[in-house]
PDB file of C-alpha atoms in Angstrom:
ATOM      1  CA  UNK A   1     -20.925   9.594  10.046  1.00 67.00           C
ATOM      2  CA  UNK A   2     -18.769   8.810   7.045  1.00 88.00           C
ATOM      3  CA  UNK A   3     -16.444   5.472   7.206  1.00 97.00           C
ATOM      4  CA  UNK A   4     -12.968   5.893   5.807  1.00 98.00           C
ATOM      5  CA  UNK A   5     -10.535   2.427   5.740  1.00 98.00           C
ATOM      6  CA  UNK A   6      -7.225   2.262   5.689  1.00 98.00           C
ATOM      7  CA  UNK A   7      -4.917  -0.516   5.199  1.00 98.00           C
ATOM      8  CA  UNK A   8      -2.149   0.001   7.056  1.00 98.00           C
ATOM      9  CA  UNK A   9       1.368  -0.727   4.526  1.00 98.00           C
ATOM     10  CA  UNK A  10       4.023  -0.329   6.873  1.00 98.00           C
ATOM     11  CA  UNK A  11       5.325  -3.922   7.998  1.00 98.00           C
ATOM     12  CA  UNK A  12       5.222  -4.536   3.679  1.00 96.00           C
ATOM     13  CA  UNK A  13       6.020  -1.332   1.393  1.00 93.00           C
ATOM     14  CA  UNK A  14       7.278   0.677   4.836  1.00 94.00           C
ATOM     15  CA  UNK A  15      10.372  -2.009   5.397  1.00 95.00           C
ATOM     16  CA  UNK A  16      10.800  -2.652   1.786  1.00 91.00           C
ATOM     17  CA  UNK A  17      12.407   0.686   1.371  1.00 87.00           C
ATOM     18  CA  UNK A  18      14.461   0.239   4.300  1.00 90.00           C
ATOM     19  CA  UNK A  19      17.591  -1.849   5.129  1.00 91.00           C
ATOM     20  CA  UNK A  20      16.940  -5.802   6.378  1.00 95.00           C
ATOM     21  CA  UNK A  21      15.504  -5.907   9.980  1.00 96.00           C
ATOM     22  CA  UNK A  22      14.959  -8.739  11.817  1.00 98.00           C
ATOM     23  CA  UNK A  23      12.343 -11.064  11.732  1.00 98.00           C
ATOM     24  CA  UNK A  24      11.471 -10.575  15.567  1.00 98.00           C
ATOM     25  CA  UNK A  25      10.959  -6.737  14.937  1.00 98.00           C
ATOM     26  CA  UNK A  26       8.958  -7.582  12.039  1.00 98.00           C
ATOM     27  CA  UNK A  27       6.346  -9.251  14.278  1.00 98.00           C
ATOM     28  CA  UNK A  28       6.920  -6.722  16.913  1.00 98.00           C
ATOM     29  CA  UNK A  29       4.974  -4.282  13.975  1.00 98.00           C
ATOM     30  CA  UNK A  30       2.951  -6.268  12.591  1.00 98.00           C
ATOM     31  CA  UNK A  31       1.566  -7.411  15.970  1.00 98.00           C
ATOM     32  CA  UNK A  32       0.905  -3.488  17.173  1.00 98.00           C
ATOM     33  CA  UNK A  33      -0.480  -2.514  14.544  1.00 98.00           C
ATOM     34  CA  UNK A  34      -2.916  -5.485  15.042  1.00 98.00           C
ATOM     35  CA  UNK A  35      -3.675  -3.550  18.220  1.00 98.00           C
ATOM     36  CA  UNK A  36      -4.524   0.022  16.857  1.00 98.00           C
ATOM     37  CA  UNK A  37      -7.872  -0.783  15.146  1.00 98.00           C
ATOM     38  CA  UNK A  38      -6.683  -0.586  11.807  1.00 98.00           C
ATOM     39  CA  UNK A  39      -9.397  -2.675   9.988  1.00 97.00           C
ATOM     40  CA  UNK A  40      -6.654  -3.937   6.868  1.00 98.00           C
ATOM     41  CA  UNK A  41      -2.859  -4.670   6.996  1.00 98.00           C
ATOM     42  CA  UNK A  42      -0.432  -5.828   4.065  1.00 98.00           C
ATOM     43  CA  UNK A  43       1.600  -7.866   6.071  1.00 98.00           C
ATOM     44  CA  UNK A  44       4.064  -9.538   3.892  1.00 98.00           C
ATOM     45  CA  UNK A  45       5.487  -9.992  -0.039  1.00 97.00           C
ATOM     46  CA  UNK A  46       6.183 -12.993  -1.309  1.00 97.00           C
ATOM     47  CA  UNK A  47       9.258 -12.219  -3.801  1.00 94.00           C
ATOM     48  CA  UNK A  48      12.383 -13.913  -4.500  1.00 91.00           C
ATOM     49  CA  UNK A  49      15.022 -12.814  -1.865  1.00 92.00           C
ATOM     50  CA  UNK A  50      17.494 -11.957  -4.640  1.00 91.00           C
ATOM     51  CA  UNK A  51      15.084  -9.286  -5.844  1.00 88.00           C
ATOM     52  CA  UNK A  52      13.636  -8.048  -2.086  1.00 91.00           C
ATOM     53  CA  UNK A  53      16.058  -9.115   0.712  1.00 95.00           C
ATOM     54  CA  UNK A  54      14.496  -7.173   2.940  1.00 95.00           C
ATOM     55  CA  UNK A  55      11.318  -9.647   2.782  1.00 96.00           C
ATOM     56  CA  UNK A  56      12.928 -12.985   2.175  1.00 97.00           C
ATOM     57  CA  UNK A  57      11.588 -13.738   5.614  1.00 97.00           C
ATOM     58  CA  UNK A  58       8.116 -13.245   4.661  1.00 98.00           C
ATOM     59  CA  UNK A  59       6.910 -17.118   5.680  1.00 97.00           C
ATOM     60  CA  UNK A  60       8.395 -16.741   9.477  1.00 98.00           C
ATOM     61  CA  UNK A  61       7.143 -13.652   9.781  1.00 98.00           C
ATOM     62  CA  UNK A  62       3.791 -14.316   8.563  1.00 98.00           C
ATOM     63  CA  UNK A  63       4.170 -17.634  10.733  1.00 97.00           C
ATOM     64  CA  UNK A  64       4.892 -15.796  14.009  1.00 98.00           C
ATOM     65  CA  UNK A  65       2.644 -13.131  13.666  1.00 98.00           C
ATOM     66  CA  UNK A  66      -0.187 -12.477  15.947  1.00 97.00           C
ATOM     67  CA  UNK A  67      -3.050 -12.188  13.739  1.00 97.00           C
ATOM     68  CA  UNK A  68      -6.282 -10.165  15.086  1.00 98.00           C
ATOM     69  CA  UNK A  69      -9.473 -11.893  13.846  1.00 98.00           C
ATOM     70  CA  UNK A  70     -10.755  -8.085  13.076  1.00 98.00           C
ATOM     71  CA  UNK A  71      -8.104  -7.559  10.893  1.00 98.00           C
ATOM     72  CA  UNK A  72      -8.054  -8.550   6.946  1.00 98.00           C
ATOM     73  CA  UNK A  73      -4.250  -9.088   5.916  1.00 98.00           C
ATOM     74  CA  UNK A  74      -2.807  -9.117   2.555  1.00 98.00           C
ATOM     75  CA  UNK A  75      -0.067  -9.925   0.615  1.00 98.00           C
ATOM     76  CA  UNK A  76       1.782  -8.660  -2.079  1.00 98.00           C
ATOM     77  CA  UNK A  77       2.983 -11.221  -4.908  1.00 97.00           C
ATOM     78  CA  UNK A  78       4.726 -10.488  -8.272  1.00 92.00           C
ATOM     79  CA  UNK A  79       3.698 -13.953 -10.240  1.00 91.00           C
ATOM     80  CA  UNK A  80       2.587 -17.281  -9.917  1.00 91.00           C
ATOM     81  CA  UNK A  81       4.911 -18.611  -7.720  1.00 93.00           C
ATOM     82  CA  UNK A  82       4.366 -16.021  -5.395  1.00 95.00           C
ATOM     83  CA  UNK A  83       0.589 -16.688  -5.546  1.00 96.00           C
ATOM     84  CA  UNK A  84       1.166 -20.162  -4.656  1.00 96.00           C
ATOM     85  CA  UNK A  85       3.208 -18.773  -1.564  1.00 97.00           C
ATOM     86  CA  UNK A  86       0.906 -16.640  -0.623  1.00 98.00           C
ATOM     87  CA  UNK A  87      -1.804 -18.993  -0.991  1.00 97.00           C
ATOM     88  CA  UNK A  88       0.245 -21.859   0.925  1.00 97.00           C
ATOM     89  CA  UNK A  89       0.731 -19.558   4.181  1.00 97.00           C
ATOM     90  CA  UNK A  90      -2.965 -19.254   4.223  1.00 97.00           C
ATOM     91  CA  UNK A  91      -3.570 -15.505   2.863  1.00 98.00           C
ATOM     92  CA  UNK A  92      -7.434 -14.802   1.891  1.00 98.00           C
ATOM     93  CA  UNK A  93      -6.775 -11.488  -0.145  1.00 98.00           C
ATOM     94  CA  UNK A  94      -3.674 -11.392  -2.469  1.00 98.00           C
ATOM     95  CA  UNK A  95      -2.331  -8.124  -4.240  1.00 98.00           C
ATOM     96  CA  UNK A  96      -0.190  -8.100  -7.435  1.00 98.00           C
ATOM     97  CA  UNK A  97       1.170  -4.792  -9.045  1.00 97.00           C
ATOM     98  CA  UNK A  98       1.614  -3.610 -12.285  1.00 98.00           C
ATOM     99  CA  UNK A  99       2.991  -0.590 -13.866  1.00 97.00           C
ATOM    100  CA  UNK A 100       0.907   1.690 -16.202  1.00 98.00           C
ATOM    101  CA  UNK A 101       4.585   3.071 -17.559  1.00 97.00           C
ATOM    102  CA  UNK A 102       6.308   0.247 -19.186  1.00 97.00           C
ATOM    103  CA  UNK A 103       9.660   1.699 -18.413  1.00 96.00           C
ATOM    104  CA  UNK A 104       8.554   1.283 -14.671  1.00 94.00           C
ATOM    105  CA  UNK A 105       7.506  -1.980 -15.218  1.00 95.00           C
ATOM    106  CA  UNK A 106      10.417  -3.325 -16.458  1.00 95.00           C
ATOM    107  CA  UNK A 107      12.457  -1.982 -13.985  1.00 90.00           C
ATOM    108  CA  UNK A 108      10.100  -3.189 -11.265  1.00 87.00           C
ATOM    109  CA  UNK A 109       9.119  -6.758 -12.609  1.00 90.00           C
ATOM    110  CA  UNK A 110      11.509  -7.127 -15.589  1.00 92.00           C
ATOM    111  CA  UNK A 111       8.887  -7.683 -18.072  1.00 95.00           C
ATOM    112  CA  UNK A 112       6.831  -5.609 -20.387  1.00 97.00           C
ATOM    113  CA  UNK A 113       3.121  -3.709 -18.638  1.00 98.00           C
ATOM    114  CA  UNK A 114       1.207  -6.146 -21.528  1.00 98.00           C
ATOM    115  CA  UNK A 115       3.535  -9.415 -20.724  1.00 97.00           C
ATOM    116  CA  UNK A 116       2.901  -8.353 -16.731  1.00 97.00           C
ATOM    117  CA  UNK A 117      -1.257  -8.419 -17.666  1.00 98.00           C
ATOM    118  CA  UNK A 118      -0.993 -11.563 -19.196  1.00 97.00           C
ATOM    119  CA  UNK A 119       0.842 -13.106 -16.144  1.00 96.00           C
ATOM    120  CA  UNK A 120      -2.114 -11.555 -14.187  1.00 97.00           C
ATOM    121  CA  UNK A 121      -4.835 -13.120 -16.315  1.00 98.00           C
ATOM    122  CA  UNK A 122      -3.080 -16.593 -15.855  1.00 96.00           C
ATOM    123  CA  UNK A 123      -2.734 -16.439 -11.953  1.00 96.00           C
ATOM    124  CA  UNK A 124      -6.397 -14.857 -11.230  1.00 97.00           C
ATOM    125  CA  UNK A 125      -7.639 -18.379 -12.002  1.00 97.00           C
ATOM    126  CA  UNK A 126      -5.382 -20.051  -9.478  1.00 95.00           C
ATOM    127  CA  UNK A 127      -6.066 -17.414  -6.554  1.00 97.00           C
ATOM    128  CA  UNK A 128      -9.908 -17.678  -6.712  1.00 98.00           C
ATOM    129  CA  UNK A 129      -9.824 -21.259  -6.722  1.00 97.00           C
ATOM    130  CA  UNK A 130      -8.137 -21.475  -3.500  1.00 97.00           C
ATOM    131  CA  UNK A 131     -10.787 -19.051  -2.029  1.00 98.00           C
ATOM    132  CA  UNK A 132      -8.840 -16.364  -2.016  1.00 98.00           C
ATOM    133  CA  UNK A 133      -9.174 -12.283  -3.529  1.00 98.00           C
ATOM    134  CA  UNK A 134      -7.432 -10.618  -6.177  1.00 98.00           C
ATOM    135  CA  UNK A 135      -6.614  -7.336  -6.018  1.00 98.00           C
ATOM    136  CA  UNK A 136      -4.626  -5.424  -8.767  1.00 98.00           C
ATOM    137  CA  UNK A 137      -2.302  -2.281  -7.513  1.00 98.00           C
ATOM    138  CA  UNK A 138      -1.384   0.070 -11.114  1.00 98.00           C
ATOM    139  CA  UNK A 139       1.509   1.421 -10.025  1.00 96.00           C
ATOM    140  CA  UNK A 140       2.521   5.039 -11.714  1.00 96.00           C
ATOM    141  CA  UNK A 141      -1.086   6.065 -12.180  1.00 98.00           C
ATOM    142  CA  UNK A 142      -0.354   9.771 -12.018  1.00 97.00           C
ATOM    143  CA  UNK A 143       2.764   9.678 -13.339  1.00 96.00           C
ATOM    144  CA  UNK A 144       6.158   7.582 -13.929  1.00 94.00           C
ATOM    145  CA  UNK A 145       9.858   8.916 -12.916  1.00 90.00           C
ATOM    146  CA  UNK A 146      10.846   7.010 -16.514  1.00 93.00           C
ATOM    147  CA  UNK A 147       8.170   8.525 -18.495  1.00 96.00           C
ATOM    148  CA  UNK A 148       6.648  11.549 -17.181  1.00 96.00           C
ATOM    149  CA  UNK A 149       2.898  11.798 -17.205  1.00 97.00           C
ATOM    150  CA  UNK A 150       0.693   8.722 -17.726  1.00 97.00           C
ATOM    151  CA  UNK A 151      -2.569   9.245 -19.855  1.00 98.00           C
ATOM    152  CA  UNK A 152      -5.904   8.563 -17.780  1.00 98.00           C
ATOM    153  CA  UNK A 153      -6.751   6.434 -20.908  1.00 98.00           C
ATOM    154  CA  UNK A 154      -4.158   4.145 -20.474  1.00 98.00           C
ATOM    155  CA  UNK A 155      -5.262   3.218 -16.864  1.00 98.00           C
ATOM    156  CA  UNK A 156      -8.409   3.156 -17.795  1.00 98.00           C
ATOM    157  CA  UNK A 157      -7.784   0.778 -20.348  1.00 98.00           C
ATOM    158  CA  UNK A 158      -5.363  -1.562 -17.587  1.00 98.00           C
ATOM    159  CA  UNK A 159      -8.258  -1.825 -15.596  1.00 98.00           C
ATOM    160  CA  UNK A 160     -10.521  -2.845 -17.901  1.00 98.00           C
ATOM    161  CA  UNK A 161      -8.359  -5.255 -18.796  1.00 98.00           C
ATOM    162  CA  UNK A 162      -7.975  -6.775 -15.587  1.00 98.00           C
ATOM    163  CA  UNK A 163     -11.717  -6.548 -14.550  1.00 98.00           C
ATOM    164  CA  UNK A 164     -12.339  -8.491 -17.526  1.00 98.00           C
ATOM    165  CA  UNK A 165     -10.104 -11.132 -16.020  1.00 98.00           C
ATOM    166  CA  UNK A 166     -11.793 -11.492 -12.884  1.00 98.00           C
ATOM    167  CA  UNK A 167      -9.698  -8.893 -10.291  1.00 98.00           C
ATOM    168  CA  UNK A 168     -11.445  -8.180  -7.264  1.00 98.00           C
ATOM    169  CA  UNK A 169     -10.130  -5.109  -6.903  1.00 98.00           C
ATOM    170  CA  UNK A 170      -8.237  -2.090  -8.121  1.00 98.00           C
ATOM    171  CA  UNK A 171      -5.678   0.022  -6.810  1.00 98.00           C
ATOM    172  CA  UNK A 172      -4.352   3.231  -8.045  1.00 98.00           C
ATOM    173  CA  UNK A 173      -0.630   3.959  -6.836  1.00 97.00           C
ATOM    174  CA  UNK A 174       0.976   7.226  -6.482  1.00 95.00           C
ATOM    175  CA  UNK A 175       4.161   5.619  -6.697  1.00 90.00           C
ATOM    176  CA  UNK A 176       6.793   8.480  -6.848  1.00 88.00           C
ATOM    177  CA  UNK A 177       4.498  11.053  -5.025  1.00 92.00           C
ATOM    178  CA  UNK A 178       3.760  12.356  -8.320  1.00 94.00           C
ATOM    179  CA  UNK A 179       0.004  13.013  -8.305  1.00 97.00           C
ATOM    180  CA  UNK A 180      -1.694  16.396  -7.311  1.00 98.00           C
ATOM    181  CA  UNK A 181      -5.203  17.524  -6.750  1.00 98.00           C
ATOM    182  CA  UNK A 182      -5.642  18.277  -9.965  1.00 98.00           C
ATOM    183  CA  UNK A 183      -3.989  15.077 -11.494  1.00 98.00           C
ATOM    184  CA  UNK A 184      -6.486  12.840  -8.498  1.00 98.00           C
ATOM    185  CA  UNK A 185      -9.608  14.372 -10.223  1.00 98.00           C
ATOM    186  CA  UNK A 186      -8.133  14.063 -13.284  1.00 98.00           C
ATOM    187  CA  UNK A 187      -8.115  10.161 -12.968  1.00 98.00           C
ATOM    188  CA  UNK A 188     -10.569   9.511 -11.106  1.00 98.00           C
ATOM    189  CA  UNK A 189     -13.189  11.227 -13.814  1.00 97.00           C
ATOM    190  CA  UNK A 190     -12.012   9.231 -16.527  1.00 97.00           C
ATOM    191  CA  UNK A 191     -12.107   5.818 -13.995  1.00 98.00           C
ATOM    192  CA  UNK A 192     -12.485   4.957 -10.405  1.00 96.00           C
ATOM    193  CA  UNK A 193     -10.278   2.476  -7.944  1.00 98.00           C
ATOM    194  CA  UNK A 194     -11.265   1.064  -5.178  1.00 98.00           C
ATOM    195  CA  UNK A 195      -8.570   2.394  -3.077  1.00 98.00           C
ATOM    196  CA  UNK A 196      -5.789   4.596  -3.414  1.00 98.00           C
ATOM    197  CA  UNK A 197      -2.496   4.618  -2.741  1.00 97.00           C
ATOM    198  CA  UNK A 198      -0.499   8.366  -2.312  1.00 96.00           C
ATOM    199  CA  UNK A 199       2.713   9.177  -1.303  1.00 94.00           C
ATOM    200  CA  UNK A 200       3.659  12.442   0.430  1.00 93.00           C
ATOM    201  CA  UNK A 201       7.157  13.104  -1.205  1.00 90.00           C
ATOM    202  CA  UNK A 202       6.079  16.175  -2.542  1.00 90.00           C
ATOM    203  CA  UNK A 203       3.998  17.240   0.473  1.00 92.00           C
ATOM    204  CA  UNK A 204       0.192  16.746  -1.814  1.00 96.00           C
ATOM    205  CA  UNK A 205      -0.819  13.491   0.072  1.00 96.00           C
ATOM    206  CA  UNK A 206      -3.242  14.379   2.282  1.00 98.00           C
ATOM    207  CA  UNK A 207      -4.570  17.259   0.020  1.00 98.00           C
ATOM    208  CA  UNK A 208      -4.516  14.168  -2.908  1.00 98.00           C
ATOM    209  CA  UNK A 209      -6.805  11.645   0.080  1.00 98.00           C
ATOM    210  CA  UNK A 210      -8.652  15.226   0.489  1.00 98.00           C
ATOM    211  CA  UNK A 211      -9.732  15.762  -3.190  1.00 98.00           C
ATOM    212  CA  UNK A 212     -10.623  11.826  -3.692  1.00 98.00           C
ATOM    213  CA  UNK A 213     -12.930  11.906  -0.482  1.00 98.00           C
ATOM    214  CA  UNK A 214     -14.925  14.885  -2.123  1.00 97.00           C
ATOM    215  CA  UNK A 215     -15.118  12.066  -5.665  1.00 97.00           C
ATOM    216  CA  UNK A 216     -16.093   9.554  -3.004  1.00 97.00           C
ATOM    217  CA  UNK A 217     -13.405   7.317  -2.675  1.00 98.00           C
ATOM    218  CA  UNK A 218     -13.415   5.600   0.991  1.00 98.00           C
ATOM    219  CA  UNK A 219     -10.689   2.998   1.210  1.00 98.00           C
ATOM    220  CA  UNK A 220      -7.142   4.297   1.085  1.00 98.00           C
ATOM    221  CA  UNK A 221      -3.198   3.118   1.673  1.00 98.00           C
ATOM    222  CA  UNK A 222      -0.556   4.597   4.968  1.00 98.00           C
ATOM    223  CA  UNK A 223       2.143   3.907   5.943  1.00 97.00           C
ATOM    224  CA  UNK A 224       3.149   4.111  10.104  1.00 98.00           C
ATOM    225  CA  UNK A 225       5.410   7.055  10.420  1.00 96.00           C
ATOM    226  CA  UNK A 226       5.508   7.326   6.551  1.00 94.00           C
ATOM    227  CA  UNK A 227       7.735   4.327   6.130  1.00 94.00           C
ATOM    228  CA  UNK A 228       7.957   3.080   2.415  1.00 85.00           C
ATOM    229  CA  UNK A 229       8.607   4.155  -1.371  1.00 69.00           C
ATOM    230  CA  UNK A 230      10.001   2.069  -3.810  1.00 63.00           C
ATOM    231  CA  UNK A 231      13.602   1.177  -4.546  1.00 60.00           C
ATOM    232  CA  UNK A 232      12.857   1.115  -8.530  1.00 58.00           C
ATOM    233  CA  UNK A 233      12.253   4.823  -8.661  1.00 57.00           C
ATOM    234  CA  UNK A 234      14.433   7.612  -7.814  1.00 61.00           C
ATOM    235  CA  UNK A 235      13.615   9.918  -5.083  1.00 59.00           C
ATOM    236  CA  UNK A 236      10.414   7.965  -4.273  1.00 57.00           C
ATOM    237  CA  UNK A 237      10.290   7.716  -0.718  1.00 65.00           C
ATOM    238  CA  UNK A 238       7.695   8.808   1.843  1.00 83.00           C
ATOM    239  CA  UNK A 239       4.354   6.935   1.905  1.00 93.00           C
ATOM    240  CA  UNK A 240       1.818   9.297   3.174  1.00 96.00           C
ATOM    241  CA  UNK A 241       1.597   8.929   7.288  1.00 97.00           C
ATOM    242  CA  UNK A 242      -1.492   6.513   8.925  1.00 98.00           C
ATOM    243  CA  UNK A 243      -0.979   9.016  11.839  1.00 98.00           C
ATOM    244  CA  UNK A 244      -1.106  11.835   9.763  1.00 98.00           C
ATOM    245  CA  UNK A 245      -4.061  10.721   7.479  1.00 98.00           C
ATOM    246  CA  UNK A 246      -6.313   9.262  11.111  1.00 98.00           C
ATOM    247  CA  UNK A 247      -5.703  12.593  12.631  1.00 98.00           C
ATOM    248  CA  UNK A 248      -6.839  15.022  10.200  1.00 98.00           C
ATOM    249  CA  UNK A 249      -9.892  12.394   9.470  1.00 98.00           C
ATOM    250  CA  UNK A 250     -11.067  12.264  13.208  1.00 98.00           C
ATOM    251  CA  UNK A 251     -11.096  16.510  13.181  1.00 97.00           C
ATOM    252  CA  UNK A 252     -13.185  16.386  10.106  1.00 97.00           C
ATOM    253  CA  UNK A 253     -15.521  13.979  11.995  1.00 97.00           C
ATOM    254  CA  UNK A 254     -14.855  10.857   9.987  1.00 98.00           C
ATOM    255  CA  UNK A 255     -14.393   7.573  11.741  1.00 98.00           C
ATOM    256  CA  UNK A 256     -11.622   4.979  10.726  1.00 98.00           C
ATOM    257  CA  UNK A 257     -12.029   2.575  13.614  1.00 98.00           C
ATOM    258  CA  UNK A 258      -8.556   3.155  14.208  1.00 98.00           C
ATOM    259  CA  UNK A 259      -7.202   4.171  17.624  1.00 98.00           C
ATOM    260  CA  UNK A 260      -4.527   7.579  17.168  1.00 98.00           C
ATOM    261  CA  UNK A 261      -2.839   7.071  20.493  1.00 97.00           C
ATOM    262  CA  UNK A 262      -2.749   3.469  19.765  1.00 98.00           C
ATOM    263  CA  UNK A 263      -1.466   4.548  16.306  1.00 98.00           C
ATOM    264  CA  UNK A 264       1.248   7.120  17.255  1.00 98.00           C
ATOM    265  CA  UNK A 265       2.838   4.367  19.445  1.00 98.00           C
ATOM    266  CA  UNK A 266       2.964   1.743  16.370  1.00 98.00           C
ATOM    267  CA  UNK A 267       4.758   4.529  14.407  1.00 98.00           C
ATOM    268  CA  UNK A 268       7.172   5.315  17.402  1.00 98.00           C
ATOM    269  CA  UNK A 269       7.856   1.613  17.124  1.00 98.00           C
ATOM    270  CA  UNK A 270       8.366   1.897  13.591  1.00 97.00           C
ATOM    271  CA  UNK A 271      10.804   4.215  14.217  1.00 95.00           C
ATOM    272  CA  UNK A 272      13.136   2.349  16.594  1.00 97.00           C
ATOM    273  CA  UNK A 273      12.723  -0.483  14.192  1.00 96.00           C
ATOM    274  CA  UNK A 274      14.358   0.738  11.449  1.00 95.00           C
ATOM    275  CA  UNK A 275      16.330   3.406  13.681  1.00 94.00           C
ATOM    276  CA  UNK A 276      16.180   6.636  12.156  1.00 91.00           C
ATOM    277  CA  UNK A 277      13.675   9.675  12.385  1.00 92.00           C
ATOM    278  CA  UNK A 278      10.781   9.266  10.758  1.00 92.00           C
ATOM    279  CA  UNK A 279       9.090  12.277   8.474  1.00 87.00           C
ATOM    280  CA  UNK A 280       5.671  12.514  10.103  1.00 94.00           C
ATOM    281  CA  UNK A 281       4.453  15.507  11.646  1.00 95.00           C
ATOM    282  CA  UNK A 282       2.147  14.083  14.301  1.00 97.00           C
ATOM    283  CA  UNK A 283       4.870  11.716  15.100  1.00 96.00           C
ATOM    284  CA  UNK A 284       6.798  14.271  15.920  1.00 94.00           C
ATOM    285  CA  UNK A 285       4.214  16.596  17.901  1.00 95.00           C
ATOM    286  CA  UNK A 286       1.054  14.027  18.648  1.00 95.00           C
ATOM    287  CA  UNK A 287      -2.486  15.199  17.778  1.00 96.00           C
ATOM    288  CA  UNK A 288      -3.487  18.963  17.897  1.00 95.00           C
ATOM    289  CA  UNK A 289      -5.374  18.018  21.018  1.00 93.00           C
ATOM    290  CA  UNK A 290      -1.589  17.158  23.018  1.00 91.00           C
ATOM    291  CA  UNK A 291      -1.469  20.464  25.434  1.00 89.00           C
ATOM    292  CA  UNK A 292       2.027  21.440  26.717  1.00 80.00           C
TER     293      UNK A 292
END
């Protein structure tokens, strides 16, 4: 049977997007979805409070947090100070972002894609000799809300980049829910990720996860409910649903590990957390097995 993973992105990139919530209900997330078998969870970001306010808690949460020994938890860091934050609370496997579309990038990290890979090459150094993992998100791989399509050749040449510096790993992100079947096998021929990262705004995720699976890609990003998006791009909400993504798995006779029923309760959390209806469809009606 094939093995798909999924890291689960609510409790970071799903509250992100949202207004401040309290560090309690933080936890509260963090902790069930530490219960649904979800094998990976980016639990926190490390950024300066001014920039993210909704995760200028990140040490107490990280602090109070149950923490499943089966479970691998991230963070996400924009520089070197955030790398020796992350580093400090104890994280194993660190994640730092940057933009292929420069415009994006300096929105997102006020500095130029090439001044952003530099920073990278400088703090790879520093995370591996604490023990820990690097792993590098692109952001606007299949396209940019500044700049319209991105060239394959231009990621490709990012991650070369950063491979050549050491990164662990590499992460494609659909940031704006821009990418397509046709746009995913466009990519991935000219160079491969490790995982992927696709948001439903445009209602292609799971036919994107779909059409990556058939190039062989295993290891994906969802969100609980389809919590997330990101607040330097207009009209970029909607991560694609964990629900969403376990349940049509499962049917196709994939294993994740993970729990559903386990799962749909997490995202029912995630709901009342941030208090308004959330856009996933087996939220809303549970698994096709649910009888009236």
């Amino acid at each position: 049977m094939t093995f798909v993973s999924i890291r689960e992105v609510a409790p970071r990139d799903g509250l992100q997007n949202e207004n401040p919530v309290p560090t309690e209900a933080k936890v509260a997330l963090i902790d069930a979805l530490s219960r649904t078998g979800v094998r990976r969870i980016e639990a926190v970001s490390f950024v300066h409070p001014k920039a993210i306010p909704q995760m200028a808690d990140a040490d107490e949460v990280w602090a109070t947090a149950w923490r499943n020994p089966d479970v691998r938890y991230s963070a996400l860091i924009p520089n070197g100070r955030g790398a020796q934050r992350a580093i400090a609370a104890g994280f194993a496997e660190i994640e730092v972002v940057v933009s292929a579309s420069d415009t994006h990038n300096r929105r997102n990290l006020n500095r130029s894609t090439d001044e952003s890979l530099d920073d990278i090459a400088g703090l790879i150094p520093l995370v591996h000799e604490s023990g820990a993992t690097v792993e590098v998100i692109v952001a606007t791989s299949f396209g940019c809300p500044f700049e319209g399509d991105i060239d394959p050749d231009r990621v490709a040449a990012i991650v070369a980049r950063v491979r050549a510096d050491g990164a662990d790993r590499i992460a494609f992100g659909d940031t704006t829910g821009m990418a397509t079947p046709r746009r995913v096998r466009d990519l991935l021929s000219a160079v491969r990720p490790d995982l992927l990262h696709f948001h439903d705004t445009r209602g292609t995720g799971l036919a994107n996860i779909l059409t990556a699976l058939d190039l062989g890609v295993t290891e994906f990003d969802a969100s609980a409910g389809g919590l997330g998006g990101c607040p330097y791009a207009p009209g970029a909400s909607g991560n694609v649903a964990t629900e969403e993504v376990v349940h049509m798995l499962h049917d196709m006779g994939i294993d994740t590990g993970i729990d559903l029923d386990r799962l749909i309760e997490a995202a029912e959390l995630a709901e009342k957390v941030v208090g308004r209806r959330l856009t996933s469809g087996v939220l809303r009606a549970g698994p096709r097995t649910r009888l009236a």
